[in-house]
Amino acid sequence: MRESSIRLRLIKIAYFILVLLIGIFVAGKLTNGENTEMSAPMPDASLPVVTLSTDKISVNPLRGYTSEIDIGHLRGNIIPVGAGRTLSYRIDTFGGKVSDLQFEMRSIDGKSLVENTPLTDYKESDNVIEGSFQLKDLISAQKEYMLVMIMDTDIGKARYYSRVVWTEDDSLYHLKDEVDFVRAFSDATFSKEAAQEYSRYLESNSEGDNTTFSRVNIHSSFSQVTWGDLNVSRYSDPVVYVTDLHGQTGSYELKYRVMVKEGTLGRIYNVTEDFRVRYTTDRMYLLNYERRMNYVFDSGSYAVGNNTIGLSISEPDVQLLESSSGSAFAFVSERRLYMFNNSENKLAYLFGFYDSAHDDIRTRWDGHSIKILKVDEAGNVRFAVAGYMNRGLHEGNVGIAVYDYDASINAVEEVGFVESTQSEEILMHYVDTLAYCGSGDVLYAMLDQNIYAVDLIDHNASLVVDNIGAGQYKISESESTIAWQSDLKKLSLMSLNSRTASDIEAEAGDYIILLGFMGEDLVYGLCHSDDVRSDRIGNPIYAMYTICIEDTDGNTLENYHPEGIYVTGVNIVDNQIRLTRVVRDEESDNYVSTYDDQITSTLKAEEGSNTVSQVSVDIFEKIVQINTKSDIKQKQLRVLTPNQTLFEGSRNIAPGLERDATQKPFYYVYGLDGIRGIYTNPADAVSLANTAPGVVVGDDNRYVWVKGNLLRSNQIMSITRSAESYEDITSTDSTVVCLDLILKFEGVNRNVEALLTGGSSVVDILKDSLTEAQILELDGCPLSSVLYYVNQDLPVLAMLNDGRAMLVIGFNDLNTVLMDPQTGQVYKYGMNDSDKLFQENGNHFITYIKSQW
């Protein structure tokens, strides 16, 4: 009897539990409908890593791409191949499955397939596959190609890309010597005694900043380069990347981690070192050196103080966005996103591909950036991750992933993924330029110099501004307003918060010139069409009689209208507008320079409740910290790591980019540390690359300009001989002579004099005559930069202020070789004297590159 009573009681308990579970399930269904969601940690990285080696030198670990990539815009790294055309490879599988190995050799723009060969002869052991292959005799020496390694992986087909250059002369590129040098230099910085040998390579002077370890360079002091008094040691071995390689110079990047000890506490920092070197048989030359050091934020290592969040030694441009009251804010540190909610005393690590549980070369790829889009009072955060996806749902893809962090459930959910075939570097550059979310669910983003509205609910994208190109649009400081113009009769404005557009039109007979924004205020100029002149090259000179400044409501804040003086150039820096001005010369009816002027705003930029600052701390020199609005209760601080919300289906968005690069070419500037800018004006690109220092490449991934890659001397002898035999050269217009010599050099005969008389400009004639070439107007570039083209046996046309034209057709260490039609002579002219001559005449240069390059 007692046993049956116990049995009955157990049955009742089981029944009660069953009813309770069913009730919970039904309640969940009623609450969430058919869209019940779960969350889980971001999946682990799964793609293998490929490392190439030549002559037993292993460099350039490659990441795998699982989506289509436009090779013509993929810069990547480069490796030389010796006379035997043999490359070795190592594939680290990390326990994954790899099959169907093959490689392709393509033209550098990816459009032509040179070779496609399967790989079958390799060894496999301990999660490593090793082998080698020989390239077929189908490639040309000293010409760059794109090598594509292809394999099947656990998540589908993956491709790995590397630029390759083959040389028949193994002594042309000095990879081993240069890699040995940069490694030894880096190692020596950790020992002041060992570093003495390398001190002669430094150029310590006032250009070096010796107040912070976050960024040091070749101009820093010996002590600064050798880490001062920091108790520092390597935490990981450096990984070597060859970013550029030429016969005269090579550029290298080393990535590693260091530990800095302070008592018993050790902090970890990411370090990147960039080198540009030149090898000679006598010695190695260090042309450029830069090191960046950034703290890997760890909330558990005393980084959170009473009213500060410490980022230790870091670069000061920390991205921080706060809610309207400042009670919550988000910040990015070393490609990881955090949110701090002061009212709830909560610090959440929202996103990052690497952490203590996922820390290898795959998760630490730095080919992505995080941009905070908005933060509300509850600590909810919308953010975008742009570039290469190291792991997760889109591993191996390039695109823009937009996420929402829900503070109430401590979970991150993807709301959209914008697919891209661009390289991660270019995509990151565009997103850094414009990625903005207003009050709604629309992301405004720049993609390939167009502006798109990305609907995060319906998952589609529409074009807002088409083909605006660099220099024809401006964006306000907050990115909430864009301005652009397709012609000089009006400019268009759009507020991305209200999604309203408006136009500002010029009066009859006037032009309106978009100049930019000072903060959120629009700056534009007005010019009478009758006042427009052209320089000798054919570039228009817009002499603006008025400079206007308007606020976001269209109210005029400033109307700058100097009597009898015109503005031809505007440079907006912070709260100051610097004006380049001219006056009209009555005799010639041309413009001559007068003194500059400036407009200064008296309004101070508003500071947020939470601010980023740099403070000096003994041996650490300058450190970065976030000063919080209110005190932090350290002992009660909750540190959270949210999961990602799982969902069914796809939230991918394909914007459908397409641009005719032949009609509107872009120029991409790459410095030692990656992409620096994208331009439609080649002069702007060359000027930046000359300073960076770096290279300029076009839409076909071929070089437009390279820093310092010159022979000791060169002269275009064909033009020299033609000039010497030119009849009555001094009685003919100098521009006619120079153009005629260029065209005949390229095998083209035109009546240049008739074309100029008929109103054609120099650039028009060259474009119409050299149809297979790309004409480059390099107005303002220094002489030293345009000698690159003379080095390639391409003449450079120089225009002087008095209307004369000259050709630069040669150079050596001390002189240029000039052809001056006024004297009818080809002669050597001192390099310094030449530089002064052209500089005093505005450095007006025109040259070209050939499409087959």
mmCIF file of N, CA, C and O in Angstrom, residues 370-403:
data_model
loop_
_atom_site.group_PDB
_atom_site.id
_atom_site.type_symbol
_atom_site.label_atom_id
_atom_site.label_comp_id
_atom_site.label_asym_id
_atom_site.label_seq_id
_atom_site.Cartn_x
_atom_site.Cartn_y
_atom_site.Cartn_z
ATOM 1 N N ILE A 370 36.184 48.408 -37.276
ATOM 2 C CA ILE A 370 34.878 48.498 -36.623
ATOM 3 C C ILE A 370 34.479 49.963 -36.573
ATOM 4 O O ILE A 370 35.282 50.825 -36.208
ATOM 5 N N LYS A 371 33.244 50.260 -36.936
ATOM 6 C CA LYS A 371 32.742 51.619 -36.864
ATOM 7 C C LYS A 371 31.459 51.644 -36.037
ATOM 8 O O LYS A 371 30.498 50.925 -36.345
ATOM 9 N N ILE A 372 31.460 52.461 -34.979
ATOM 10 C CA ILE A 372 30.284 52.591 -34.119
ATOM 11 C C ILE A 372 29.297 53.523 -34.801
ATOM 12 O O ILE A 372 29.645 54.638 -35.188
ATOM 13 N N LEU A 373 28.051 53.068 -34.955
ATOM 14 C CA LEU A 373 27.054 53.850 -35.681
ATOM 15 C C LEU A 373 26.139 54.633 -34.748
ATOM 16 O O LEU A 373 25.827 55.786 -35.015
ATOM 17 N N LYS A 374 25.696 54.017 -33.648
ATOM 18 C CA LYS A 374 24.900 54.767 -32.672
ATOM 19 C C LYS A 374 24.832 54.007 -31.350
ATOM 20 O O LYS A 374 24.960 52.778 -31.306
ATOM 21 N N VAL A 375 24.623 54.777 -30.284
ATOM 22 C CA VAL A 375 24.527 54.254 -28.922
ATOM 23 C C VAL A 375 23.348 54.945 -28.251
ATOM 24 O O VAL A 375 23.212 56.173 -28.344
ATOM 25 N N ASP A 376 22.478 54.182 -27.556
ATOM 26 C CA ASP A 376 21.375 54.829 -26.854
ATOM 27 C C ASP A 376 21.570 54.752 -25.343
ATOM 28 O O ASP A 376 22.551 54.191 -24.843
ATOM 29 N N GLU A 377 20.620 55.314 -24.596
ATOM 30 C CA GLU A 377 20.758 55.442 -23.150
ATOM 31 C C GLU A 377 20.796 54.101 -22.434
ATOM 32 O O GLU A 377 21.396 53.964 -21.365
ATOM 33 N N ALA A 378 20.157 53.095 -23.026
ATOM 34 C CA ALA A 378 20.121 51.780 -22.385
ATOM 35 C C ALA A 378 21.396 50.985 -22.643
ATOM 36 O O ALA A 378 21.561 49.887 -22.098
ATOM 37 N N GLY A 379 22.287 51.526 -23.467
ATOM 38 C CA GLY A 379 23.514 50.807 -23.788
ATOM 39 C C GLY A 379 23.395 49.924 -25.009
ATOM 40 O O GLY A 379 24.291 49.121 -25.295
ATOM 41 N N ASN A 380 22.290 50.065 -25.764
ATOM 42 C CA ASN A 380 22.169 49.343 -27.027
ATOM 43 C C ASN A 380 23.084 50.007 -28.055
ATOM 44 O O ASN A 380 23.157 51.241 -28.123
ATOM 45 N N VAL A 381 23.757 49.197 -28.860
ATOM 46 C CA VAL A 381 24.764 49.713 -29.788
ATOM 47 C C VAL A 381 24.530 49.119 -31.171
ATOM 48 O O VAL A 381 24.326 47.908 -31.309
ATOM 49 N N ARG A 382 24.553 49.977 -32.175
ATOM 50 C CA ARG A 382 24.588 49.504 -33.570
ATOM 51 C C ARG A 382 25.985 49.801 -34.098
ATOM 52 O O ARG A 382 26.502 50.900 -33.917
ATOM 53 N N PHE A 383 26.597 48.818 -34.760
ATOM 54 C CA PHE A 383 27.955 49.001 -35.255
ATOM 55 C C PHE A 383 28.151 48.210 -36.538
ATOM 56 O O PHE A 383 27.373 47.304 -36.863
ATOM 57 N N ALA A 384 29.200 48.583 -37.275
ATOM 58 C CA ALA A 384 29.527 47.910 -38.539
ATOM 59 C C ALA A 384 30.946 47.361 -38.468
ATOM 60 O O ALA A 384 31.844 48.004 -37.920
ATOM 61 N N VAL A 385 31.128 46.173 -39.016
ATOM 62 C CA VAL A 385 32.452 45.570 -39.170
ATOM 63 C C VAL A 385 32.715 45.495 -40.671
ATOM 64 O O VAL A 385 31.979 44.834 -41.403
ATOM 65 N N ALA A 386 33.749 46.195 -41.134
ATOM 66 C CA ALA A 386 34.008 46.304 -42.571
ATOM 67 C C ALA A 386 35.342 45.677 -42.923
ATOM 68 O O ALA A 386 36.342 45.904 -42.241
ATOM 69 N N GLY A 387 35.361 44.889 -43.997
ATOM 70 C CA GLY A 387 36.606 44.307 -44.484
ATOM 71 C C GLY A 387 36.528 42.792 -44.538
ATOM 72 O O GLY A 387 35.487 42.201 -44.858
ATOM 73 N N TYR A 388 37.642 42.160 -44.217
ATOM 74 C CA TYR A 388 37.748 40.702 -44.268
ATOM 75 C C TYR A 388 37.203 40.111 -42.968
ATOM 76 O O TYR A 388 37.525 40.583 -41.872
ATOM 77 N N MET A 389 36.386 39.062 -43.096
ATOM 78 C CA MET A 389 35.773 38.418 -41.933
ATOM 79 C C MET A 389 36.626 37.223 -41.496
ATOM 80 O O MET A 389 36.673 36.195 -42.181
ATOM 81 N N ASN A 390 37.303 37.357 -40.359
ATOM 82 C CA ASN A 390 38.263 36.350 -39.901
ATOM 83 C C ASN A 390 37.599 35.036 -39.516
ATOM 84 O O ASN A 390 38.185 33.967 -39.691
ATOM 85 N N ARG A 391 36.423 35.116 -38.925
ATOM 86 C CA ARG A 391 35.687 33.904 -38.554
ATOM 87 C C ARG A 391 34.213 34.248 -38.442
ATOM 88 O O ARG A 391 33.807 35.385 -38.636
ATOM 89 N N GLY A 392 33.409 33.246 -38.141
ATOM 90 C CA GLY A 392 31.983 33.477 -38.020
ATOM 91 C C GLY A 392 31.222 33.100 -39.275
ATOM 92 O O GLY A 392 31.723 32.391 -40.157
ATOM 93 N N LEU A 393 29.987 33.589 -39.358
ATOM 94 C CA LEU A 393 29.082 33.229 -40.445
ATOM 95 C C LEU A 393 29.646 33.561 -41.822
ATOM 96 O O LEU A 393 29.408 32.841 -42.791
ATOM 97 N N HIS A 394 30.409 34.656 -41.934
ATOM 98 C CA HIS A 394 30.920 35.111 -43.234
ATOM 99 C C HIS A 394 32.424 34.905 -43.354
ATOM 100 O O HIS A 394 33.098 35.650 -44.077
ATOM 101 N N GLU A 395 32.963 33.908 -42.696
ATOM 102 C CA GLU A 395 34.408 33.695 -42.721
ATOM 103 C C GLU A 395 34.935 33.629 -44.158
ATOM 104 O O GLU A 395 34.401 32.914 -45.005
ATOM 105 N N GLY A 396 35.985 34.397 -44.414
ATOM 106 C CA GLY A 396 36.597 34.409 -45.743
ATOM 107 C C GLY A 396 35.935 35.360 -46.718
ATOM 108 O O GLY A 396 36.417 35.521 -47.842
ATOM 109 N N ASN A 397 34.834 36.024 -46.322
ATOM 110 C CA ASN A 397 34.166 37.004 -47.180
ATOM 111 C C ASN A 397 34.703 38.407 -46.901
ATOM 112 O O ASN A 397 35.254 38.677 -45.833
ATOM 113 N N VAL A 398 34.501 39.286 -47.866
ATOM 114 C CA VAL A 398 34.765 40.718 -47.675
ATOM 115 C C VAL A 398 33.434 41.442 -47.787
ATOM 116 O O VAL A 398 32.660 41.188 -48.714
ATOM 117 N N GLY A 399 33.164 42.314 -46.843
ATOM 118 C CA GLY A 399 31.902 43.037 -46.873
ATOM 119 C C GLY A 399 31.748 43.913 -45.648
ATOM 120 O O GLY A 399 32.693 44.144 -44.896
ATOM 121 N N ILE A 400 30.529 44.401 -45.460
ATOM 122 C CA ILE A 400 30.189 45.224 -44.294
ATOM 123 C C ILE A 400 29.104 44.493 -43.522
ATOM 124 O O ILE A 400 27.972 44.354 -44.015
ATOM 125 N N ALA A 401 29.420 44.020 -42.331
ATOM 126 C CA ALA A 401 28.440 43.375 -41.466
ATOM 127 C C ALA A 401 27.933 44.397 -40.460
ATOM 128 O O ALA A 401 28.723 45.039 -39.772
ATOM 129 N N VAL A 402 26.626 44.571 -40.405
ATOM 130 C CA VAL A 402 26.016 45.516 -39.468
ATOM 131 C C VAL A 402 25.356 44.714 -38.349
ATOM 132 O O VAL A 402 24.599 43.767 -38.614
ATOM 133 N N TYR A 403 25.647 45.098 -37.109
ATOM 134 C CA TYR A 403 25.162 44.362 -35.945
ATOM 135 C C TYR A 403 24.435 45.297 -34.989
ATOM 136 O O TYR A 403 24.739 46.493 -34.901
#
